[in-house]
Amino acid sequence: MIRGLILTLVLVLLVLQFLASLFETALYAGEKIYFDHNDLLYTRGWLYYFKWVVKPLSAALALGLVLPTLCSCCCGGPDRRFGTCGKAFPSMLAFFSVVLTALWAVIVGFQLRNDEHTTVSTLFNNTVSSGVFVYPLGDGFSLKNDCDAAPFPQIDHGKTACRLLKAESGMAIACLGLWALTFLMSVFLFCTVRRGNKIKPVVV
């Protein structure tokens, strides 16, 4: 019963992760298209390309883990046909979830690390000094930024671009949280399976 409840929670988390990662990928692509279409400058570094790898990978792995989880839920336990027998499925789930948690933590970590470099005051000062506004698409965007404060209202498409960047930053934090919760559930599932194997009666 406990195993079934955990598997149900894992399934819900993976479905939410797939939807969130898919939306985050589409949002990131939409930002690039919007910026390019309106000739808005944005940063391009290794983190910019790193995001292009992590976001679709997160969606693909979440979707790929849904099938064995769903099979386990429907069968009432581990299914040998999908390699989910015993500790194999919890271990696989824990491995992928901890890897994705780490990858998303890099994105969110740089987003927070660059916080003081992407606040409104710093962006405004850089705009005044250089005369050119460069959006931190490849660096992360602080959620503390106010899209109604300068310099965004004074820049063409500034408010819309700011809202897109804030939405991307918020979704990145959500994806990190979902993978972290999935890893936690995989640990609980592993412990439940291990405990169940210990108390399983021997049939002669």
JSON list of C-alpha atoms in Angstrom, two decimals:
[
{"chain": "A", "resi": 1, "resn": "MET", "atom": "CA", "xyz": [0.00, 0.00, 0.00]},
{"chain": "A", "resi": 2, "resn": "ILE", "atom": "CA", "xyz": [2.81, 2.40, 0.91]},
{"chain": "A", "resi": 3, "resn": "ARG", "atom": "CA", "xyz": [4.70, 1.41, -2.23]},
{"chain": "A", "resi": 4, "resn": "GLY", "atom": "CA", "xyz": [1.62, 2.11, -4.35]},
{"chain": "A", "resi": 5, "resn": "LEU", "atom": "CA", "xyz": [1.18, 5.53, -2.76]},
{"chain": "A", "resi": 6, "resn": "ILE", "atom": "CA", "xyz": [4.83, 6.42, -3.39]},
{"chain": "A", "resi": 7, "resn": "LEU", "atom": "CA", "xyz": [4.61, 5.22, -7.00]},
{"chain": "A", "resi": 8, "resn": "THR", "atom": "CA", "xyz": [1.51, 7.36, -7.50]},
{"chain": "A", "resi": 9, "resn": "LEU", "atom": "CA", "xyz": [3.32, 10.40, -6.13]},
{"chain": "A", "resi": 10, "resn": "VAL", "atom": "CA", "xyz": [6.31, 9.67, -8.37]},
{"chain": "A", "resi": 11, "resn": "LEU", "atom": "CA", "xyz": [4.03, 9.40, -11.39]},
{"chain": "A", "resi": 12, "resn": "VAL", "atom": "CA", "xyz": [2.40, 12.74, -10.57]},
{"chain": "A", "resi": 13, "resn": "LEU", "atom": "CA", "xyz": [5.79, 14.38, -10.08]},
{"chain": "A", "resi": 14, "resn": "LEU", "atom": "CA", "xyz": [7.12, 13.01, -13.38]},
{"chain": "A", "resi": 15, "resn": "VAL", "atom": "CA", "xyz": [4.06, 14.18, -15.32]},
{"chain": "A", "resi": 16, "resn": "LEU", "atom": "CA", "xyz": [4.35, 17.63, -13.75]},
{"chain": "A", "resi": 17, "resn": "GLN", "atom": "CA", "xyz": [8.06, 17.63, -14.51]},
{"chain": "A", "resi": 18, "resn": "PHE", "atom": "CA", "xyz": [7.46, 16.73, -18.14]},
{"chain": "A", "resi": 19, "resn": "LEU", "atom": "CA", "xyz": [4.91, 19.52, -18.54]},
{"chain": "A", "resi": 20, "resn": "ALA", "atom": "CA", "xyz": [7.07, 22.06, -16.69]},
{"chain": "A", "resi": 21, "resn": "SER", "atom": "CA", "xyz": [10.23, 21.16, -18.63]},
{"chain": "A", "resi": 22, "resn": "LEU", "atom": "CA", "xyz": [8.37, 21.17, -21.93]},
{"chain": "A", "resi": 23, "resn": "PHE", "atom": "CA", "xyz": [6.90, 24.58, -21.15]},
{"chain": "A", "resi": 24, "resn": "GLU", "atom": "CA", "xyz": [10.34, 25.85, -20.03]},
{"chain": "A", "resi": 25, "resn": "THR", "atom": "CA", "xyz": [11.91, 24.64, -23.29]},
{"chain": "A", "resi": 26, "resn": "ALA", "atom": "CA", "xyz": [9.18, 26.25, -25.37]},
{"chain": "A", "resi": 27, "resn": "LEU", "atom": "CA", "xyz": [9.49, 29.45, -23.33]},
{"chain": "A", "resi": 28, "resn": "TYR", "atom": "CA", "xyz": [13.25, 29.55, -23.84]},
{"chain": "A", "resi": 29, "resn": "ALA", "atom": "CA", "xyz": [12.85, 29.04, -27.58]},
{"chain": "A", "resi": 30, "resn": "GLY", "atom": "CA", "xyz": [10.11, 31.67, -27.65]},
{"chain": "A", "resi": 31, "resn": "GLU", "atom": "CA", "xyz": [12.38, 34.15, -25.90]},
{"chain": "A", "resi": 32, "resn": "LYS", "atom": "CA", "xyz": [15.13, 33.67, -28.48]},
{"chain": "A", "resi": 33, "resn": "ILE", "atom": "CA", "xyz": [12.66, 34.04, -31.35]},
{"chain": "A", "resi": 34, "resn": "TYR", "atom": "CA", "xyz": [11.16, 37.15, -29.74]},
{"chain": "A", "resi": 35, "resn": "PHE", "atom": "CA", "xyz": [14.54, 38.74, -29.09]},
{"chain": "A", "resi": 36, "resn": "ASP", "atom": "CA", "xyz": [15.85, 37.97, -32.58]},
{"chain": "A", "resi": 37, "resn": "HIS", "atom": "CA", "xyz": [12.66, 39.16, -34.25]},
{"chain": "A", "resi": 38, "resn": "ASN", "atom": "CA", "xyz": [12.77, 42.49, -32.42]},
{"chain": "A", "resi": 39, "resn": "ASP", "atom": "CA", "xyz": [16.58, 42.88, -32.69]},
{"chain": "A", "resi": 40, "resn": "LEU", "atom": "CA", "xyz": [17.08, 42.77, -28.92]},
{"chain": "A", "resi": 41, "resn": "LEU", "atom": "CA", "xyz": [20.60, 42.03, -27.72]},
{"chain": "A", "resi": 42, "resn": "TYR", "atom": "CA", "xyz": [21.18, 39.21, -25.23]},
{"chain": "A", "resi": 43, "resn": "THR", "atom": "CA", "xyz": [24.14, 37.43, -23.67]},
{"chain": "A", "resi": 44, "resn": "ARG", "atom": "CA", "xyz": [25.46, 34.19, -25.10]},
{"chain": "A", "resi": 45, "resn": "GLY", "atom": "CA", "xyz": [27.87, 32.17, -23.04]},
{"chain": "A", "resi": 46, "resn": "TRP", "atom": "CA", "xyz": [28.36, 28.53, -22.13]},
{"chain": "A", "resi": 47, "resn": "LEU", "atom": "CA", "xyz": [25.33, 28.72, -19.82]},
{"chain": "A", "resi": 48, "resn": "TYR", "atom": "CA", "xyz": [23.17, 29.82, -22.74]},
{"chain": "A", "resi": 49, "resn": "TYR", "atom": "CA", "xyz": [23.97, 26.57, -24.61]},
{"chain": "A", "resi": 50, "resn": "PHE", "atom": "CA", "xyz": [23.92, 24.55, -21.39]},
{"chain": "A", "resi": 51, "resn": "LYS", "atom": "CA", "xyz": [20.26, 25.52, -20.97]},
{"chain": "A", "resi": 52, "resn": "TRP", "atom": "CA", "xyz": [19.50, 24.29, -24.48]},
{"chain": "A", "resi": 53, "resn": "VAL", "atom": "CA", "xyz": [20.75, 20.85, -23.43]},
{"chain": "A", "resi": 54, "resn": "VAL", "atom": "CA", "xyz": [19.23, 20.58, -19.94]},
{"chain": "A", "resi": 55, "resn": "LYS", "atom": "CA", "xyz": [15.69, 21.82, -20.64]},
{"chain": "A", "resi": 56, "resn": "PRO", "atom": "CA", "xyz": [14.73, 19.34, -23.43]},
{"chain": "A", "resi": 57, "resn": "LEU", "atom": "CA", "xyz": [16.72, 16.58, -21.73]},
{"chain": "A", "resi": 58, "resn": "SER", "atom": "CA", "xyz": [14.68, 17.11, -18.57]},
{"chain": "A", "resi": 59, "resn": "ALA", "atom": "CA", "xyz": [11.42, 16.79, -20.50]},
{"chain": "A", "resi": 60, "resn": "ALA", "atom": "CA", "xyz": [12.61, 13.68, -22.39]},
{"chain": "A", "resi": 61, "resn": "LEU", "atom": "CA", "xyz": [13.81, 11.84, -19.28]},
{"chain": "A", "resi": 62, "resn": "ALA", "atom": "CA", "xyz": [10.67, 12.70, -17.32]},
{"chain": "A", "resi": 63, "resn": "LEU", "atom": "CA", "xyz": [8.55, 11.28, -20.14]},
{"chain": "A", "resi": 64, "resn": "GLY", "atom": "CA", "xyz": [10.79, 8.23, -20.43]},
{"chain": "A", "resi": 65, "resn": "LEU", "atom": "CA", "xyz": [10.40, 7.45, -16.73]},
{"chain": "A", "resi": 66, "resn": "VAL", "atom": "CA", "xyz": [6.61, 7.76, -16.85]},
{"chain": "A", "resi": 67, "resn": "LEU", "atom": "CA", "xyz": [6.15, 4.42, -18.66]},
{"chain": "A", "resi": 68, "resn": "PRO", "atom": "CA", "xyz": [7.87, 2.13, -16.10]},
{"chain": "A", "resi": 69, "resn": "THR", "atom": "CA", "xyz": [6.29, 4.09, -13.26]},
{"chain": "A", "resi": 70, "resn": "LEU", "atom": "CA", "xyz": [2.84, 3.79, -14.79]},
{"chain": "A", "resi": 71, "resn": "CYS", "atom": "CA", "xyz": [3.37, 0.07, -15.37]},
{"chain": "A", "resi": 72, "resn": "SER", "atom": "CA", "xyz": [4.43, -0.39, -11.75]},
{"chain": "A", "resi": 73, "resn": "CYS", "atom": "CA", "xyz": [1.32, 1.45, -10.56]},
{"chain": "A", "resi": 74, "resn": "CYS", "atom": "CA", "xyz": [-1.02, -0.56, -12.77]},
{"chain": "A", "resi": 75, "resn": "CYS", "atom": "CA", "xyz": [0.60, -3.90, -11.91]},
{"chain": "A", "resi": 76, "resn": "GLY", "atom": "CA", "xyz": [0.59, -3.13, -8.21]},
{"chain": "A", "resi": 77, "resn": "GLY", "atom": "CA", "xyz": [4.33, -3.51, -7.94]},
{"chain": "A", "resi": 78, "resn": "PRO", "atom": "CA", "xyz": [7.61, -3.87, -9.87]},
{"chain": "A", "resi": 79, "resn": "ASP", "atom": "CA", "xyz": [7.31, -5.27, -13.38]},
{"chain": "A", "resi": 80, "resn": "ARG", "atom": "CA", "xyz": [10.16, -7.46, -14.64]},
{"chain": "A", "resi": 81, "resn": "ARG", "atom": "CA", "xyz": [9.45, -6.67, -18.31]},
{"chain": "A", "resi": 82, "resn": "PHE", "atom": "CA", "xyz": [10.49, -3.04, -17.84]},
{"chain": "A", "resi": 83, "resn": "GLY", "atom": "CA", "xyz": [13.44, -3.69, -15.57]},
{"chain": "A", "resi": 84, "resn": "THR", "atom": "CA", "xyz": [11.56, -2.46, -12.54]},
{"chain": "A", "resi": 85, "resn": "CYS", "atom": "CA", "xyz": [11.99, -5.62, -10.50]},
{"chain": "A", "resi": 86, "resn": "GLY", "atom": "CA", "xyz": [13.18, -5.18, -6.96]},
{"chain": "A", "resi": 87, "resn": "LYS", "atom": "CA", "xyz": [15.65, -2.34, -6.43]},
{"chain": "A", "resi": 88, "resn": "ALA", "atom": "CA", "xyz": [16.42, -1.75, -10.12]},
{"chain": "A", "resi": 89, "resn": "PHE", "atom": "CA", "xyz": [13.65, 0.79, -10.78]},
{"chain": "A", "resi": 90, "resn": "PRO", "atom": "CA", "xyz": [14.14, 2.84, -7.58]},
{"chain": "A", "resi": 91, "resn": "SER", "atom": "CA", "xyz": [17.89, 2.93, -8.29]},
{"chain": "A", "resi": 92, "resn": "MET", "atom": "CA", "xyz": [17.36, 4.04, -11.88]},
{"chain": "A", "resi": 93, "resn": "LEU", "atom": "CA", "xyz": [14.85, 6.66, -10.78]},
{"chain": "A", "resi": 94, "resn": "ALA", "atom": "CA", "xyz": [17.22, 7.94, -8.10]},
{"chain": "A", "resi": 95, "resn": "PHE", "atom": "CA", "xyz": [20.14, 8.12, -10.55]},
{"chain": "A", "resi": 96, "resn": "PHE", "atom": "CA", "xyz": [18.32, 10.14, -13.20]},
{"chain": "A", "resi": 97, "resn": "SER", "atom": "CA", "xyz": [16.56, 12.39, -10.70]},
{"chain": "A", "resi": 98, "resn": "VAL", "atom": "CA", "xyz": [19.78, 13.26, -8.85]},
{"chain": "A", "resi": 99, "resn": "VAL", "atom": "CA", "xyz": [21.55, 13.99, -12.16]},
{"chain": "A", "resi": 100, "resn": "LEU", "atom": "CA", "xyz": [18.75, 16.27, -13.33]},
{"chain": "A", "resi": 101, "resn": "THR", "atom": "CA", "xyz": [18.58, 17.90, -9.91]},
{"chain": "A", "resi": 102, "resn": "ALA", "atom": "CA", "xyz": [22.27, 18.72, -10.18]},
{"chain": "A", "resi": 103, "resn": "LEU", "atom": "CA", "xyz": [21.93, 20.07, -13.73]},
{"chain": "A", "resi": 104, "resn": "TRP", "atom": "CA", "xyz": [19.00, 22.31, -12.80]},
{"chain": "A", "resi": 105, "resn": "ALA", "atom": "CA", "xyz": [20.88, 23.39, -9.67]},
{"chain": "A", "resi": 106, "resn": "VAL", "atom": "CA", "xyz": [23.66, 24.71, -11.92]},
{"chain": "A", "resi": 107, "resn": "ILE", "atom": "CA", "xyz": [21.16, 26.84, -13.86]},
{"chain": "A", "resi": 108, "resn": "VAL", "atom": "CA", "xyz": [19.42, 28.14, -10.76]},
{"chain": "A", "resi": 109, "resn": "GLY", "atom": "CA", "xyz": [22.72, 28.58, -8.94]},
{"chain": "A", "resi": 110, "resn": "PHE", "atom": "CA", "xyz": [24.14, 30.85, -11.64]},
{"chain": "A", "resi": 111, "resn": "GLN", "atom": "CA", "xyz": [20.83, 32.66, -11.73]},
{"chain": "A", "resi": 112, "resn": "LEU", "atom": "CA", "xyz": [21.15, 33.43, -8.02]},
{"chain": "A", "resi": 113, "resn": "ARG", "atom": "CA", "xyz": [24.89, 33.99, -8.24]},
{"chain": "A", "resi": 114, "resn": "ASN", "atom": "CA", "xyz": [24.37, 36.62, -10.94]},
{"chain": "A", "resi": 115, "resn": "ASP", "atom": "CA", "xyz": [21.57, 38.20, -8.96]},
{"chain": "A", "resi": 116, "resn": "GLU", "atom": "CA", "xyz": [23.47, 41.36, -8.11]},
{"chain": "A", "resi": 117, "resn": "HIS", "atom": "CA", "xyz": [24.55, 41.68, -11.73]},
{"chain": "A", "resi": 118, "resn": "THR", "atom": "CA", "xyz": [21.03, 41.41, -13.14]},
{"chain": "A", "resi": 119, "resn": "THR", "atom": "CA", "xyz": [19.01, 43.65, -10.82]},
{"chain": "A", "resi": 120, "resn": "VAL", "atom": "CA", "xyz": [17.22, 46.68, -12.19]},
{"chain": "A", "resi": 121, "resn": "SER", "atom": "CA", "xyz": [19.74, 49.15, -10.78]},
{"chain": "A", "resi": 122, "resn": "THR", "atom": "CA", "xyz": [22.73, 47.42, -12.39]},
{"chain": "A", "resi": 123, "resn": "LEU", "atom": "CA", "xyz": [20.95, 46.93, -15.70]},
{"chain": "A", "resi": 124, "resn": "PHE", "atom": "CA", "xyz": [19.92, 50.56, -15.70]},
{"chain": "A", "resi": 125, "resn": "ASN", "atom": "CA", "xyz": [23.48, 51.76, -14.97]},
{"chain": "A", "resi": 126, "resn": "ASN", "atom": "CA", "xyz": [24.90, 49.57, -17.73]},
{"chain": "A", "resi": 127, "resn": "THR", "atom": "CA", "xyz": [22.32, 50.93, -20.16]},
{"chain": "A", "resi": 128, "resn": "VAL", "atom": "CA", "xyz": [23.12, 54.55, -19.31]},
{"chain": "A", "resi": 129, "resn": "SER", "atom": "CA", "xyz": [26.89, 54.04, -19.52]},
{"chain": "A", "resi": 130, "resn": "SER", "atom": "CA", "xyz": [26.99, 52.04, -22.75]},
{"chain": "A", "resi": 131, "resn": "GLY", "atom": "CA", "xyz": [23.80, 53.24, -24.41]},
{"chain": "A", "resi": 132, "resn": "VAL", "atom": "CA", "xyz": [22.95, 49.63, -25.28]},
{"chain": "A", "resi": 133, "resn": "PHE", "atom": "CA", "xyz": [20.73, 47.28, -23.29]},
{"chain": "A", "resi": 134, "resn": "VAL", "atom": "CA", "xyz": [21.81, 43.63, -23.26]},
{"chain": "A", "resi": 135, "resn": "TYR", "atom": "CA", "xyz": [19.35, 41.13, -21.80]},
{"chain": "A", "resi": 136, "resn": "PRO", "atom": "CA", "xyz": [20.91, 38.43, -19.57]},
{"chain": "A", "resi": 137, "resn": "LEU", "atom": "CA", "xyz": [19.27, 35.54, -21.41]},
{"chain": "A", "resi": 138, "resn": "GLY", "atom": "CA", "xyz": [22.41, 33.44, -21.06]},
{"chain": "A", "resi": 139, "resn": "ASP", "atom": "CA", "xyz": [23.13, 34.44, -17.45]},
{"chain": "A", "resi": 140, "resn": "GLY", "atom": "CA", "xyz": [19.86, 34.11, -15.60]},
{"chain": "A", "resi": 141, "resn": "PHE", "atom": "CA", "xyz": [17.42, 36.81, -14.56]},
{"chain": "A", "resi": 142, "resn": "SER", "atom": "CA", "xyz": [16.66, 37.99, -11.05]},
{"chain": "A", "resi": 143, "resn": "LEU", "atom": "CA", "xyz": [13.08, 37.52, -9.86]},
{"chain": "A", "resi": 144, "resn": "LYS", "atom": "CA", "xyz": [13.55, 40.74, -7.89]},
{"chain": "A", "resi": 145, "resn": "ASN", "atom": "CA", "xyz": [13.44, 42.77, -11.09]},
{"chain": "A", "resi": 146, "resn": "ASP", "atom": "CA", "xyz": [10.38, 44.98, -11.48]},
{"chain": "A", "resi": 147, "resn": "CYS", "atom": "CA", "xyz": [9.23, 45.01, -15.10]},
{"chain": "A", "resi": 148, "resn": "ASP", "atom": "CA", "xyz": [7.43, 48.32, -14.49]},
{"chain": "A", "resi": 149, "resn": "ALA", "atom": "CA", "xyz": [10.60, 50.02, -13.24]},
{"chain": "A", "resi": 150, "resn": "ALA", "atom": "CA", "xyz": [13.31, 51.68, -15.33]},
{"chain": "A", "resi": 151, "resn": "PRO", "atom": "CA", "xyz": [14.83, 50.87, -17.73]},
{"chain": "A", "resi": 152, "resn": "PHE", "atom": "CA", "xyz": [12.23, 48.40, -19.04]},
{"chain": "A", "resi": 153, "resn": "PRO", "atom": "CA", "xyz": [9.36, 50.86, -19.77]},
{"chain": "A", "resi": 154, "resn": "GLN", "atom": "CA", "xyz": [11.79, 53.11, -21.65]},
{"chain": "A", "resi": 155, "resn": "ILE", "atom": "CA", "xyz": [13.01, 50.31, -23.93]},
{"chain": "A", "resi": 156, "resn": "ASP", "atom": "CA", "xyz": [11.11, 48.96, -26.92]},
{"chain": "A", "resi": 157, "resn": "HIS", "atom": "CA", "xyz": [9.52, 45.64, -25.95]},
{"chain": "A", "resi": 158, "resn": "GLY", "atom": "CA", "xyz": [11.19, 46.00, -22.54]},
{"chain": "A", "resi": 159, "resn": "LYS", "atom": "CA", "xyz": [8.23, 45.00, -20.39]},
{"chain": "A", "resi": 160, "resn": "THR", "atom": "CA", "xyz": [7.40, 41.92, -22.44]},
{"chain": "A", "resi": 161, "resn": "ALA", "atom": "CA", "xyz": [11.02, 40.77, -22.54]},
{"chain": "A", "resi": 162, "resn": "CYS", "atom": "CA", "xyz": [11.32, 41.27, -18.78]},
{"chain": "A", "resi": 163, "resn": "ARG", "atom": "CA", "xyz": [8.20, 39.21, -18.10]},
{"chain": "A", "resi": 164, "resn": "LEU", "atom": "CA", "xyz": [9.46, 36.40, -20.34]},
{"chain": "A", "resi": 165, "resn": "LEU", "atom": "CA", "xyz": [12.78, 36.31, -18.51]},
{"chain": "A", "resi": 166, "resn": "LYS", "atom": "CA", "xyz": [11.10, 36.28, -15.10]},
{"chain": "A", "resi": 167, "resn": "ALA", "atom": "CA", "xyz": [8.79, 33.47, -16.17]},
{"chain": "A", "resi": 168, "resn": "GLU", "atom": "CA", "xyz": [11.78, 31.43, -17.36]},
{"chain": "A", "resi": 169, "resn": "SER", "atom": "CA", "xyz": [13.60, 31.98, -14.06]},
{"chain": "A", "resi": 170, "resn": "GLY", "atom": "CA", "xyz": [10.54, 30.97, -12.06]},
{"chain": "A", "resi": 171, "resn": "MET", "atom": "CA", "xyz": [10.00, 27.80, -14.09]},
{"chain": "A", "resi": 172, "resn": "ALA", "atom": "CA", "xyz": [13.66, 26.83, -13.66]},
{"chain": "A", "resi": 173, "resn": "ILE", "atom": "CA", "xyz": [13.22, 26.92, -9.89]},
{"chain": "A", "resi": 174, "resn": "ALA", "atom": "CA", "xyz": [10.03, 24.84, -10.22]},
{"chain": "A", "resi": 175, "resn": "CYS", "atom": "CA", "xyz": [11.82, 22.21, -12.33]},
{"chain": "A", "resi": 176, "resn": "LEU", "atom": "CA", "xyz": [14.63, 22.01, -9.78]},
{"chain": "A", "resi": 177, "resn": "GLY", "atom": "CA", "xyz": [12.12, 21.51, -6.98]},
{"chain": "A", "resi": 178, "resn": "LEU", "atom": "CA", "xyz": [10.23, 18.79, -8.85]},
{"chain": "A", "resi": 179, "resn": "TRP", "atom": "CA", "xyz": [13.37, 16.77, -9.59]},
{"chain": "A", "resi": 180, "resn": "ALA", "atom": "CA", "xyz": [14.50, 17.14, -5.99]},
{"chain": "A", "resi": 181, "resn": "LEU", "atom": "CA", "xyz": [11.15, 15.82, -4.77]},
{"chain": "A", "resi": 182, "resn": "THR", "atom": "CA", "xyz": [11.35, 12.96, -7.27]},
{"chain": "A", "resi": 183, "resn": "PHE", "atom": "CA", "xyz": [14.76, 12.00, -5.90]},
{"chain": "A", "resi": 184, "resn": "LEU", "atom": "CA", "xyz": [13.35, 12.07, -2.38]},
{"chain": "A", "resi": 185, "resn": "MET", "atom": "CA", "xyz": [10.48, 9.80, -3.41]},
{"chain": "A", "resi": 186, "resn": "SER", "atom": "CA", "xyz": [12.91, 7.41, -5.12]},
{"chain": "A", "resi": 187, "resn": "VAL", "atom": "CA", "xyz": [14.82, 7.07, -1.84]},
{"chain": "A", "resi": 188, "resn": "PHE", "atom": "CA", "xyz": [11.57, 6.29, 0.00]},
{"chain": "A", "resi": 189, "resn": "LEU", "atom": "CA", "xyz": [10.66, 3.78, -2.71]},
{"chain": "A", "resi": 190, "resn": "PHE", "atom": "CA", "xyz": [14.07, 2.10, -2.45]},
{"chain": "A", "resi": 191, "resn": "CYS", "atom": "CA", "xyz": [13.72, 1.80, 1.31]},
{"chain": "A", "resi": 192, "resn": "THR", "atom": "CA", "xyz": [10.18, 0.40, 0.97]},
{"chain": "A", "resi": 193, "resn": "VAL", "atom": "CA", "xyz": [11.29, -2.24, -1.55]},
{"chain": "A", "resi": 194, "resn": "ARG", "atom": "CA", "xyz": [14.27, -3.19, 0.58]},
{"chain": "A", "resi": 195, "resn": "ARG", "atom": "CA", "xyz": [12.11, -3.53, 3.67]},
{"chain": "A", "resi": 196, "resn": "GLY", "atom": "CA", "xyz": [9.54, -5.57, 1.73]},
{"chain": "A", "resi": 197, "resn": "ASN", "atom": "CA", "xyz": [12.23, -8.00, 0.52]},
{"chain": "A", "resi": 198, "resn": "LYS", "atom": "CA", "xyz": [13.44, -8.54, 4.10]},
{"chain": "A", "resi": 199, "resn": "ILE", "atom": "CA", "xyz": [10.02, -9.47, 5.47]},
{"chain": "A", "resi": 200, "resn": "LYS", "atom": "CA", "xyz": [8.93, -11.46, 2.40]},
{"chain": "A", "resi": 201, "resn": "PRO", "atom": "CA", "xyz": [7.98, -14.99, 3.52]},
{"chain": "A", "resi": 202, "resn": "VAL", "atom": "CA", "xyz": [9.87, -17.91, 2.08]},
{"chain": "A", "resi": 203, "resn": "VAL", "atom": "CA", "xyz": [7.64, -20.36, 0.20]},
{"chain": "A", "resi": 204, "resn": "VAL", "atom": "CA", "xyz": [8.80, -23.96, 0.44]}
]
